PDB file of C-alpha atoms and ligand atoms in Angstrom:
ATOM      1  CA  UNK L 701       0.000   0.000   0.000  1.00 98.00           C
ATOM      2  CA  UNK L 702       1.404   3.387  -1.044  1.00 98.00           C
ATOM      3  CA  UNK L 703       1.415   6.173   1.510  1.00 98.00           C
ATOM      4  CA  UNK L 704       1.374   9.547  -0.242  1.00 98.00           C
ATOM      5  CA  UNK L 705       1.577  12.806   1.691  1.00 98.00           C
ATOM      6  CA  UNK L 706       2.051  15.033  -1.318  1.00 98.00           C
ATOM      7  CA  UNK L 707       0.036  15.647  -4.457  1.00 98.00           C
ATOM      8  CA  UNK L 708       3.057  14.642  -6.560  1.00 98.00           C
ATOM      9  CA  UNK L 709       3.344  11.305  -4.729  1.00 98.00           C
ATOM     10  CA  UNK L 710      -0.297  10.339  -5.119  1.00 98.00           C
ATOM     11  CA  UNK L 711      -0.261  11.388  -8.779  1.00 98.00           C
ATOM     12  CA  UNK L 712       2.803   9.166  -9.375  1.00 98.00           C
ATOM     13  CA  UNK L 713       1.150   6.142  -7.724  1.00 98.00           C
ATOM     14  CA  UNK L 714      -2.034   6.669  -9.752  1.00 98.00           C
ATOM     15  CA  UNK L 715      -0.086   7.155 -13.001  1.00 98.00           C
ATOM     16  CA  UNK L 716       1.714   3.835 -12.492  1.00 98.00           C
ATOM     17  CA  UNK L 717      -1.566   1.992 -11.877  1.00 98.00           C
ATOM     18  CA  UNK L 718      -3.179   3.641 -14.875  1.00 98.00           C
ATOM     19  CA  UNK L 719      -0.189   2.715 -17.055  1.00 98.00           C
ATOM     20  CA  UNK L 720      -0.749  -0.884 -15.930  1.00 97.00           C
ATOM     21  CA  UNK L 721      -4.286  -0.618 -17.321  1.00 98.00           C
ATOM     22  CA  UNK L 722      -6.197  -0.466 -14.037  1.00 98.00           C
ATOM     23  CA  UNK L 723      -9.218   1.751 -13.406  1.00 98.00           C
ATOM     24  CA  UNK L 724      -8.778   4.218 -10.540  1.00 98.00           C
ATOM     25  CA  UNK L 725     -11.304   4.474  -7.682  1.00 99.00           C
ATOM     26  CA  UNK L 726     -11.245   7.204  -5.021  1.00 99.00           C
ATOM     27  CA  UNK L 727     -12.792   7.048  -1.538  1.00 99.00           C
ATOM     28  CA  UNK L 728     -12.617  10.499   0.103  1.00 99.00           C
ATOM     29  CA  UNK L 729     -12.737  10.437   3.930  1.00 98.00           C
ATOM     30  CA  UNK L 730     -11.858  12.480   6.975  1.00 98.00           C
ATOM     31  CA  UNK L 731     -10.351   9.454   8.761  1.00 98.00           C
ATOM     32  CA  UNK L 732     -11.443   7.923  12.087  1.00 97.00           C
ATOM     33  CA  UNK L 733     -12.359   5.072   9.786  1.00 98.00           C
ATOM     34  CA  UNK L 734     -15.144   2.603  10.567  1.00 98.00           C
ATOM     35  CA  UNK L 735     -17.125  -0.127   8.801  1.00 98.00           C
ATOM     36  CA  UNK L 736     -19.023   2.494   6.764  1.00 98.00           C
ATOM     37  CA  UNK L 737     -15.766   3.664   5.204  1.00 98.00           C
ATOM     38  CA  UNK L 738     -14.646   0.039   4.701  1.00 98.00           C
ATOM     39  CA  UNK L 739     -17.847  -0.697   2.765  1.00 98.00           C
ATOM     40  CA  UNK L 740     -16.942   2.149   0.381  1.00 98.00           C
ATOM     41  CA  UNK L 741     -13.411   0.742  -0.068  1.00 98.00           C
ATOM     42  CA  UNK L 742     -14.821  -2.695  -0.804  1.00 98.00           C
ATOM     43  CA  UNK L 743     -17.275  -1.335  -3.350  1.00 98.00           C
ATOM     44  CA  UNK L 744     -14.460   0.709  -4.903  1.00 98.00           C
ATOM     45  CA  UNK L 745     -12.317  -2.386  -5.503  1.00 98.00           C
ATOM     46  CA  UNK L 746     -14.703  -3.766  -8.154  1.00 96.00           C
ATOM     47  CA  UNK L 747     -13.199  -4.432 -11.585  1.00 96.00           C
ATOM     48  CA  UNK L 748      -9.627  -4.715 -10.236  1.00 96.00           C
ATOM     49  CA  UNK L 749      -9.599  -0.987  -9.536  1.00 98.00           C
ATOM     50  CA  UNK L 750      -6.631   0.698  -7.904  1.00 98.00           C
ATOM     51  CA  UNK L 751      -8.269   2.021  -4.734  1.00 99.00           C
ATOM     52  CA  UNK L 752      -7.078   5.364  -3.379  1.00 99.00           C
ATOM     53  CA  UNK L 753      -8.373   6.431   0.042  1.00 99.00           C
ATOM     54  CA  UNK L 754      -7.901  10.085   0.934  1.00 99.00           C
ATOM     55  CA  UNK L 755      -7.784  11.009   4.609  1.00 98.00           C
ATOM     56  CA  UNK L 756      -8.057  14.739   5.147  1.00 98.00           C
ATOM     57  CA  UNK L 757      -9.885  16.598   7.891  1.00 98.00           C
ATOM     58  CA  UNK L 758     -10.816  19.533   5.693  1.00 98.00           C
ATOM     59  CA  UNK L 759     -10.795  22.768   7.694  1.00 98.00           C
ATOM     60  CA  UNK L 760     -12.870  24.713   5.157  1.00 97.00           C
ATOM     61  CA  UNK L 761     -15.966  22.578   5.729  1.00 97.00           C
ATOM     62  CA  UNK L 762     -16.096  23.252   9.478  1.00 97.00           C
ATOM     63  CA  UNK L 763     -17.765  26.332  10.922  1.00 96.00           C
ATOM     64  CA  UNK L 764     -15.989  28.438  13.561  1.00 95.00           C
ATOM     65  CA  UNK L 765     -17.962  26.811  16.383  1.00 92.00           C
ATOM     66  CA  UNK L 766     -17.762  23.261  15.010  1.00 96.00           C
ATOM     67  CA  UNK L 767     -15.529  20.346  15.929  1.00 95.00           C
ATOM     68  CA  UNK L 768     -12.510  20.762  13.613  1.00 97.00           C
ATOM     69  CA  UNK L 769      -9.990  20.899  16.463  1.00 95.00           C
ATOM     70  CA  UNK L 770     -11.398  17.916  18.347  1.00 95.00           C
ATOM     71  CA  UNK L 771     -12.365  15.803  15.303  1.00 97.00           C
ATOM     72  CA  UNK L 772     -10.972  12.291  16.024  1.00 96.00           C
ATOM     73  CA  UNK L 773      -7.606  11.654  14.349  1.00 97.00           C
ATOM     74  CA  UNK L 774      -5.767   8.312  14.528  1.00 97.00           C
ATOM     75  CA  UNK L 775      -3.396   7.883  11.627  1.00 98.00           C
ATOM     76  CA  UNK L 776      -1.959   4.509  12.680  1.00 98.00           C
ATOM     77  CA  UNK L 777      -5.402   2.927  13.139  1.00 98.00           C
ATOM     78  CA  UNK L 778      -6.637   4.441   9.861  1.00 98.00           C
ATOM     79  CA  UNK L 779      -3.660   3.093   7.901  1.00 98.00           C
ATOM     80  CA  UNK L 780      -4.186  -0.370   9.407  1.00 98.00           C
ATOM     81  CA  UNK L 781      -7.864  -0.176   8.452  1.00 98.00           C
ATOM     82  CA  UNK L 782      -7.042   0.783   4.847  1.00 98.00           C
ATOM     83  CA  UNK L 783      -4.450  -2.006   4.608  1.00 98.00           C
ATOM     84  CA  UNK L 784      -6.914  -4.594   5.952  1.00 98.00           C
ATOM     85  CA  UNK L 785      -9.604  -3.370   3.563  1.00 98.00           C
ATOM     86  CA  UNK L 786      -7.240  -3.860   0.615  1.00 96.00           C
ATOM     87  CA  UNK L 787      -6.731  -0.196  -0.337  1.00 98.00           C
ATOM     88  CA  UNK L 788      -3.805   0.339  -2.693  1.00 98.00           C
ATOM     89  CA  UNK L 789      -2.869   3.909  -1.813  1.00 98.00           C
ATOM     90  CA  UNK L 790      -3.658   6.344   0.976  1.00 99.00           C
ATOM     91  CA  UNK L 791      -3.411  10.074   0.330  1.00 99.00           C
ATOM     92  CA  UNK L 792      -2.798  11.888   3.627  1.00 98.00           C
ATOM     93  CA  UNK L 793      -2.038  15.507   2.786  1.00 98.00           C
ATOM     94  CA  UNK L 794      -1.286  18.248   5.310  1.00 98.00           C
ATOM     95  CA  UNK L 795      -3.545  21.297   5.204  1.00 98.00           C
ATOM     96  CA  UNK L 796      -0.748  23.353   3.565  1.00 98.00           C
ATOM     97  CA  UNK L 797      -0.449  20.754   0.775  1.00 98.00           C
ATOM     98  CA  UNK L 798      -4.153  21.135  -0.075  1.00 98.00           C
ATOM     99  CA  UNK L 799      -4.495  24.899   0.448  1.00 98.00           C
ATOM    100  CA  UNK L 800      -1.570  26.989  -0.755  1.00 94.00           C
ATOM    101  CA  UNK L 801      -1.070  30.385   0.848  1.00 95.00           C
ATOM    102  CA  UNK L 802      -3.361  32.833  -0.881  1.00 95.00           C
ATOM    103  CA  UNK L 803      -5.809  30.191  -2.125  1.00 96.00           C
ATOM    104  CA  UNK L 804      -8.853  32.170  -3.292  1.00 97.00           C
ATOM    105  CA  UNK L 805     -11.069  29.753  -5.213  1.00 98.00           C
ATOM    106  CA  UNK L 806     -14.261  28.216  -3.846  1.00 98.00           C
ATOM    107  CA  UNK L 807     -16.745  25.910  -5.548  1.00 98.00           C
ATOM    108  CA  UNK L 808     -20.333  26.843  -4.689  1.00 98.00           C
ATOM    109  CA  UNK L 809     -23.262  24.640  -5.722  1.00 98.00           C
ATOM    110  CA  UNK L 810     -26.480  26.685  -5.743  1.00 98.00           C
ATOM    111  CA  UNK L 811     -29.937  25.397  -4.856  1.00 97.00           C
ATOM    112  CA  UNK L 812     -29.214  21.995  -3.351  1.00 98.00           C
ATOM    113  CA  UNK L 813     -27.227  23.668  -0.586  1.00 98.00           C
ATOM    114  CA  UNK L 814     -30.146  25.901   0.468  1.00 97.00           C
ATOM    115  CA  UNK L 815     -31.982  22.954   2.062  1.00 97.00           C
ATOM    116  CA  UNK L 816     -31.500  20.652   5.064  1.00 98.00           C
ATOM    117  CA  UNK L 817     -27.977  21.088   6.538  1.00 98.00           C
ATOM    118  CA  UNK L 818     -27.175  24.127   4.351  1.00 98.00           C
ATOM    119  CA  UNK L 819     -28.778  26.873   6.486  1.00 98.00           C
ATOM    120  CA  UNK L 820     -27.516  25.261   9.708  1.00 98.00           C
ATOM    121  CA  UNK L 821     -23.910  24.976   8.532  1.00 98.00           C
ATOM    122  CA  UNK L 822     -23.132  28.128   6.526  1.00 98.00           C
ATOM    123  CA  UNK L 823     -20.198  27.544   4.184  1.00 98.00           C
ATOM    124  CA  UNK L 824     -20.069  23.808   4.884  1.00 98.00           C
ATOM    125  CA  UNK L 825     -21.022  22.643   1.404  1.00 98.00           C
ATOM    126  CA  UNK L 826     -18.704  25.183  -0.223  1.00 98.00           C
ATOM    127  CA  UNK L 827     -15.892  23.558   1.744  1.00 98.00           C
ATOM    128  CA  UNK L 828     -17.054  20.083   0.735  1.00 98.00           C
ATOM    129  CA  UNK L 829     -17.543  20.926  -2.957  1.00 98.00           C
ATOM    130  CA  UNK L 830     -14.176  22.684  -3.111  1.00 98.00           C
ATOM    131  CA  UNK L 831     -12.167  19.919  -1.456  1.00 98.00           C
ATOM    132  CA  UNK L 832     -13.908  17.143  -3.394  1.00 99.00           C
ATOM    133  CA  UNK L 833     -13.307  19.019  -6.672  1.00 98.00           C
ATOM    134  CA  UNK L 834      -9.627  19.343  -5.729  1.00 98.00           C
ATOM    135  CA  UNK L 835      -9.340  15.654  -4.789  1.00 99.00           C
ATOM    136  CA  UNK L 836     -11.003  14.630  -8.055  1.00 99.00           C
ATOM    137  CA  UNK L 837      -8.613  16.841 -10.033  1.00 98.00           C
ATOM    138  CA  UNK L 838      -5.567  15.561  -8.102  1.00 98.00           C
ATOM    139  CA  UNK L 839      -6.393  11.842  -8.288  1.00 98.00           C
ATOM    140  CA  UNK L 840      -8.418  11.905 -11.537  1.00 98.00           C
ATOM    141  CA  UNK L 841     -10.292   8.687 -10.666  1.00 98.00           C
ATOM    142  CA  UNK L 842     -12.675   6.865 -12.983  1.00 98.00           C
ATOM    143  CA  UNK L 843     -15.083   6.413 -10.066  1.00 98.00           C
ATOM    144  CA  UNK L 844     -15.522   8.088  -6.680  1.00 99.00           C
ATOM    145  CA  UNK L 845     -17.450   6.585  -3.757  1.00 99.00           C
ATOM    146  CA  UNK L 846     -19.657   8.400  -1.247  1.00 98.00           C
ATOM    147  CA  UNK L 847     -22.053   7.233   1.464  1.00 98.00           C
ATOM    148  CA  UNK L 848     -25.809   7.810   1.361  1.00 98.00           C
ATOM    149  CA  UNK L 849     -25.647   8.652   5.069  1.00 98.00           C
ATOM    150  CA  UNK L 850     -24.495  12.077   3.887  1.00 98.00           C
ATOM    151  CA  UNK L 851     -27.260  12.200   1.293  1.00 98.00           C
ATOM    152  CA  UNK L 852     -27.122  15.940   0.670  1.00 98.00           C
ATOM    153  CA  UNK L 853     -23.330  15.798   0.260  1.00 98.00           C
ATOM    154  CA  UNK L 854     -23.751  13.054  -2.347  1.00 98.00           C
ATOM    155  CA  UNK L 855     -26.340  15.166  -4.205  1.00 98.00           C
ATOM    156  CA  UNK L 856     -24.048  18.219  -4.107  1.00 98.00           C
ATOM    157  CA  UNK L 857     -21.078  16.186  -5.384  1.00 98.00           C
ATOM    158  CA  UNK L 858     -23.148  14.712  -8.234  1.00 98.00           C
ATOM    159  CA  UNK L 859     -24.302  18.212  -9.270  1.00 98.00           C
ATOM    160  CA  UNK L 860     -20.770  19.639  -8.986  1.00 98.00           C
ATOM    161  CA  UNK L 861     -19.117  16.908 -11.082  1.00 98.00           C
ATOM    162  CA  UNK L 862     -21.802  17.241 -13.761  1.00 98.00           C
ATOM    163  CA  UNK L 863     -21.578  21.046 -13.835  1.00 98.00           C
ATOM    164  CA  UNK L 864     -17.757  21.034 -13.999  1.00 98.00           C
ATOM    165  CA  UNK L 865     -17.661  18.208 -16.583  1.00 98.00           C
ATOM    166  CA  UNK L 866     -15.373  16.148 -14.366  1.00 98.00           C
ATOM    167  CA  UNK L 867     -14.969  12.750 -16.062  1.00 98.00           C
ATOM    168  CA  UNK L 868     -15.824  10.657 -13.014  1.00 98.00           C
ATOM    169  CA  UNK L 869     -18.653   8.327 -12.110  1.00 98.00           C
ATOM    170  CA  UNK L 870     -20.012   9.215  -8.659  1.00 98.00           C
ATOM    171  CA  UNK L 871     -21.192   6.076  -6.858  1.00 98.00           C
ATOM    172  CA  UNK L 872     -23.484   6.228  -3.803  1.00 98.00           C
ATOM    173  CA  UNK L 873     -23.283   3.418  -1.217  1.00 98.00           C
ATOM    174  CA  UNK L 874     -25.855   2.360   1.407  1.00 98.00           C
ATOM    175  CA  UNK L 875     -25.540   3.469   5.025  1.00 98.00           C
ATOM    176  CA  UNK L 876     -23.797   0.963   7.284  1.00 98.00           C
ATOM    177  CA  UNK L 877     -25.417   0.753  10.723  1.00 98.00           C
ATOM    178  CA  UNK L 878     -24.646  -0.523  14.197  1.00 98.00           C
ATOM    179  CA  UNK L 879     -26.708  -3.554  15.308  1.00 98.00           C
ATOM    180  CA  UNK L 880     -29.239  -1.250  17.021  1.00 98.00           C
ATOM    181  CA  UNK L 881     -29.689   0.806  13.839  1.00 98.00           C
ATOM    182  CA  UNK L 882     -27.511   3.836  14.609  1.00 98.00           C
ATOM    183  CA  UNK L 883     -25.749   4.999  11.446  1.00 98.00           C
ATOM    184  CA  UNK L 884     -22.003   4.547  11.846  1.00 98.00           C
ATOM    185  CA  UNK L 885     -20.217   7.872  12.137  1.00 98.00           C
ATOM    186  CA  UNK L 886     -16.839   9.052  13.362  1.00 96.00           C
ATOM    187  CA  UNK L 887     -18.788  11.468  15.570  1.00 96.00           C
ATOM    188  CA  UNK L 888     -20.495   8.629  17.476  1.00 97.00           C
ATOM    189  CA  UNK L 889     -17.245   8.442  19.477  1.00 96.00           C
ATOM    190  CA  UNK L 890     -18.207  11.749  21.145  1.00 97.00           C
ATOM    191  CA  UNK L 891     -21.364  10.265  22.700  1.00 98.00           C
ATOM    192  CA  UNK L 892     -21.593   9.246  26.346  1.00 98.00           C
ATOM    193  CA  UNK L 893     -22.956   5.722  26.954  1.00 98.00           C
ATOM    194  CA  UNK L 894     -26.322   7.216  27.843  1.00 98.00           C
ATOM    195  CA  UNK L 895     -26.448   9.425  24.718  1.00 98.00           C
ATOM    196  CA  UNK L 896     -25.299   6.495  22.590  1.00 98.00           C
ATOM    197  CA  UNK L 897     -28.233   4.449  23.884  1.00 98.00           C
ATOM    198  CA  UNK L 898     -30.713   7.223  23.094  1.00 98.00           C
ATOM    199  CA  UNK L 899     -29.184   7.780  19.628  1.00 98.00           C
ATOM    200  CA  UNK L 900     -30.540   4.429  18.422  1.00 98.00           C
ATOM    201  CA  UNK L 901     -33.966   6.091  18.442  1.00 98.00           C
ATOM    202  CA  UNK L 902     -32.983   8.206  15.411  1.00 98.00           C
ATOM    203  CA  UNK L 903     -33.157   5.188  13.148  1.00 98.00           C
ATOM    204  CA  UNK L 904     -36.285   3.934  14.934  1.00 98.00           C
ATOM    205  CA  UNK L 905     -37.956   7.298  14.247  1.00 98.00           C
ATOM    206  CA  UNK L 906     -37.065   7.227  10.555  1.00 98.00           C
ATOM    207  CA  UNK L 907     -38.147   3.580  10.340  1.00 98.00           C
ATOM    208  CA  UNK L 908     -41.695   4.661  11.267  1.00 98.00           C
ATOM    209  CA  UNK L 909     -41.760   6.598   7.985  1.00 98.00           C
ATOM    210  CA  UNK L 910     -41.117   3.421   6.026  1.00 97.00           C
ATOM    211  CA  UNK L 911     -43.844   1.612   7.953  1.00 97.00           C
ATOM    212  CA  UNK L 912     -46.264   4.487   7.445  1.00 98.00           C
ATOM    213  CA  UNK L 913     -45.647   4.628   3.710  1.00 98.00           C
ATOM    214  CA  UNK L 914     -46.031   0.838   3.467  1.00 96.00           C
ATOM    215  CA  UNK L 915     -49.440   1.205   5.204  1.00 96.00           C
ATOM    216  CA  UNK L 916     -50.475   3.736   2.553  1.00 97.00           C
ATOM    217  CA  UNK L 917     -49.822   7.050   4.285  1.00 98.00           C
ATOM    218  CA  UNK L 918     -48.667   9.662   1.746  1.00 98.00           C
ATOM    219  CA  UNK L 919     -49.089  12.871   3.733  1.00 98.00           C
ATOM    220  CA  UNK L 920     -45.570  13.936   4.757  1.00 98.00           C
ATOM    221  CA  UNK L 921     -46.850  16.086   7.664  1.00 98.00           C
ATOM    222  CA  UNK L 922     -48.472  12.994   9.218  1.00 98.00           C
ATOM    223  CA  UNK L 923     -45.355  10.865   8.572  1.00 98.00           C
ATOM    224  CA  UNK L 924     -43.078  13.540  10.060  1.00 98.00           C
ATOM    225  CA  UNK L 925     -45.313  13.964  13.111  1.00 98.00           C
ATOM    226  CA  UNK L 926     -45.125  10.228  13.849  1.00 98.00           C
ATOM    227  CA  UNK L 927     -41.335  10.234  13.396  1.00 98.00           C
ATOM    228  CA  UNK L 928     -40.964  13.318  15.581  1.00 98.00           C
ATOM    229  CA  UNK L 929     -42.946  11.703  18.383  1.00 98.00           C
ATOM    230  CA  UNK L 930     -40.472   8.806  18.441  1.00 98.00           C
ATOM    231  CA  UNK L 931     -37.512  11.216  18.339  1.00 98.00           C
ATOM    232  CA  UNK L 932     -38.824  13.216  21.279  1.00 98.00           C
ATOM    233  CA  UNK L 933     -39.672  10.114  23.299  1.00 98.00           C
ATOM    234  CA  UNK L 934     -36.616   7.940  22.608  1.00 98.00           C
ATOM    235  CA  UNK L 935     -33.797  10.306  21.631  1.00 98.00           C
ATOM    236  CA  UNK L 936     -34.769  13.375  23.666  1.00 98.00           C
ATOM    237  CA  UNK L 937     -32.433  15.554  21.574  1.00 98.00           C
ATOM    238  CA  UNK L 938     -31.124  18.810  22.977  1.00 98.00           C
ATOM    239  CA  UNK L 939     -31.963  20.450  19.653  1.00 98.00           C
ATOM    240  CA  UNK L 940     -33.448  19.358  16.336  1.00 98.00           C
ATOM    241  CA  UNK L 941     -31.959  21.313  13.406  1.00 98.00           C
ATOM    242  CA  UNK L 942     -34.543  19.809  11.061  1.00 98.00           C
ATOM    243  CA  UNK L 943     -36.727  16.793  10.416  1.00 98.00           C
ATOM    244  CA  UNK L 944     -37.836  17.155   6.811  1.00 98.00           C
ATOM    245  CA  UNK L 945     -39.395  15.391   3.861  1.00 98.00           C
ATOM    246  CA  UNK L 946     -37.926  16.468   0.517  1.00 98.00           C
ATOM    247  CA  UNK L 947     -37.868  15.371  -3.096  1.00 98.00           C
ATOM    248  CA  UNK L 948     -34.842  13.030  -3.228  1.00 98.00           C
ATOM    249  CA  UNK L 949     -33.505  14.746  -6.361  1.00 97.00           C
ATOM    250  CA  UNK L 950     -34.214  18.446  -5.859  1.00 98.00           C
ATOM    251  CA  UNK L 951     -34.156  18.371  -2.013  1.00 98.00           C
ATOM    252  CA  UNK L 952     -37.199  20.658  -2.022  1.00 98.00           C
ATOM    253  CA  UNK L 953     -39.917  20.150   0.599  1.00 98.00           C
ATOM    254  CA  UNK L 954     -42.807  17.960  -0.499  1.00 98.00           C
ATOM    255  CA  UNK L 955     -46.279  17.666   1.030  1.00 98.00           C
ATOM    256  CA  UNK L 956     -46.935  14.185  -0.338  1.00 98.00           C
ATOM    257  CA  UNK L 957     -44.886  11.073  -1.029  1.00 98.00           C
ATOM    258  CA  UNK L 958     -45.439  10.877  -4.787  1.00 97.00           C
ATOM    259  CA  UNK L 959     -41.953   9.827  -5.908  1.00 97.00           C
ATOM    260  CA  UNK L 960     -38.601   9.037  -4.264  1.00 98.00           C
ATOM    261  CA  UNK L 961     -38.729  11.051  -1.033  1.00 98.00           C
ATOM    262  CA  UNK L 962     -35.922  11.712   1.420  1.00 98.00           C
ATOM    263  CA  UNK L 963     -36.817  11.922   5.090  1.00 98.00           C
ATOM    264  CA  UNK L 964     -33.812  13.405   6.818  1.00 98.00           C
ATOM    265  CA  UNK L 965     -32.920  14.726  10.233  1.00 98.00           C
ATOM    266  CA  UNK L 966     -30.066  16.515  11.965  1.00 98.00           C
ATOM    267  CA  UNK L 967     -30.110  16.842  15.720  1.00 98.00           C
ATOM    268  CA  UNK L 968     -27.897  17.532  18.675  1.00 98.00           C
ATOM    269  CA  UNK L 969     -27.203  15.237  21.599  1.00 98.00           C
ATOM    270  CA  UNK L 970     -25.199  17.421  23.953  1.00 97.00           C
ATOM    271  CA  UNK L 971     -22.445  18.960  21.809  1.00 96.00           C
ATOM    272  CA  UNK L 972     -22.615  16.184  19.187  1.00 97.00           C
ATOM    273  CA  UNK L 973     -24.509  16.754  15.951  1.00 98.00           C
ATOM    274  CA  UNK L 974     -25.836  13.620  14.249  1.00 98.00           C
ATOM    275  CA  UNK L 975     -27.574  13.155  10.885  1.00 98.00           C
ATOM    276  CA  UNK L 976     -29.502  10.280   9.346  1.00 98.00           C
ATOM    277  CA  UNK L 977     -32.036   9.713   6.609  1.00 98.00           C
ATOM    278  CA  UNK L 978     -34.243   7.223   4.837  1.00 98.00           C
ATOM    279  CA  UNK L 979     -35.423   7.282   1.224  1.00 98.00           C
ATOM    280  CA  UNK L 980     -38.915   5.951   0.532  1.00 98.00           C
ATOM    281  CA  UNK L 981     -40.270   5.153  -2.894  1.00 96.00           C
ATOM    282  CA  UNK L 982     -44.045   4.667  -3.194  1.00 90.00           C
ATOM    283  CA  UNK L 983     -45.376   1.745  -5.209  1.00 80.00           C
ATOM    284  CA  UNK L 984     -45.529   2.382  -8.953  1.00 61.00           C
ATOM    285  CA  UNK L 985     -49.211   1.367  -8.691  1.00 57.00           C
ATOM    286  CA  UNK L 986     -50.180   4.460  -6.681  1.00 56.00           C
ATOM    287  CA  UNK L 987     -48.017   7.021  -8.478  1.00 46.00           C
TER     288      UNK L 987
HETATM  289  P1  LIG G 206     -16.441  11.121   6.554  1.00 79.23           P
HETATM  290  O1  LIG G 206     -15.115  10.535   6.901  1.00 79.23           O
HETATM  291  O2  LIG G 206     -17.424  11.122   7.675  1.00 79.23           O
HETATM  292  O3  LIG G 206     -16.313  12.445   5.839  1.00 79.23           O
HETATM  293  O4  LIG G 206     -17.071  10.144   5.493  1.00 79.23           O
HETATM  294  C1  LIG G 206     -16.374   9.765   4.336  1.00 79.23           C
HETATM  295  C2  LIG G 206     -17.321   9.021   3.427  1.00 79.23           C
HETATM  296  O5  LIG G 206     -17.814   7.868   4.098  1.00 79.23           O
HETATM  297  C3  LIG G 206     -18.537   9.868   3.024  1.00 79.23           C
HETATM  298  O6  LIG G 206     -18.844   9.612   1.661  1.00 79.23           O
HETATM  299  C4  LIG G 206     -19.597   9.343   3.943  1.00 79.23           C
HETATM  300  O7  LIG G 206     -20.906   9.496   3.414  1.00 79.23           O
HETATM  301  C5  LIG G 206     -19.220   7.882   4.052  1.00 79.23           C
HETATM  302  N1  LIG G 206     -19.800   7.298   5.263  1.00 79.23           N
HETATM  303  C6  LIG G 206     -19.699   7.799   6.527  1.00 79.23           C
HETATM  304  N2  LIG G 206     -20.413   7.037   7.382  1.00 79.23           N
HETATM  305  C7  LIG G 206     -20.982   6.045   6.638  1.00 79.23           C
HETATM  306  C8  LIG G 206     -21.839   4.938   6.935  1.00 79.23           C
HETATM  307  N3  LIG G 206     -22.282   4.698   8.159  1.00 79.23           N
HETATM  308  N4  LIG G 206     -22.221   4.133   5.913  1.00 79.23           N
HETATM  309  C9  LIG G 206     -21.791   4.375   4.650  1.00 79.23           C
HETATM  310  N5  LIG G 206     -20.979   5.388   4.300  1.00 79.23           N
HETATM  311  C10 LIG G 206     -20.579   6.221   5.276  1.00 79.23           C
END
């Protein structure tokens, strides 16, 4: 497994693999790797791809009062995880390698970033779109892998790569969960045992949406009210940023489940902010 700390090093490793005829697959991460990240690496390996994992806690996607400084970092454990998962190269740049002094360019994706997490994390998606664009230009992969847990991020990245004509296939992968349903996240490590127990209710709340839709309910206000009742009872969050039903493509609010609909939430347990979502698709018969 190659360990590249500079752009030149990762480009050299990728060039050698490409010269050998292998497709290139990129898995961008912020480290503190878990089974969710491993599932992306495994999906990325398809077709004998040369799998590059980037590990970069990107300062530009954190707000001034967010957790950049305390974000979990464990390079040795992350490298062992990548090795075990069969990654071929890890790109671990320092902040100064990614952002030269005087850097003045930002990628902003309009529209999709106005919804859900956008208003609660000003500048976040500009940071994400900018760093992902840079990683895609540096590594120039054939495919790049992202988790559906960060559904809005995936939508923003798809829009950005299309708009900038980046020749990459963006692949979304299903959310990997703990046995009790909690979506795996590097931020789960912040939770106390008591908060961790309550956090399982997030998935339980979103699961009621699936049940409701299966029973024939199409009114998103009714579905959201049922989900919110479970959240308040089981999770008892300190703050709910949003619990919303949106069109899964446009991310605009919808009153009825008429097509693929994203039910998504972001909430705070103490100082930890967690997100999760479920996508429901009504039967073709009742469209
Ligand atoms: P992060 O390191 O949190 O920035 O995540 C890096 C990538 O892993 C993103 O594309 C995430 O959506 C994805 N990811 C994070 N958690 C999960 C999970 N539980 N299941 C699947 N993918 C995930």
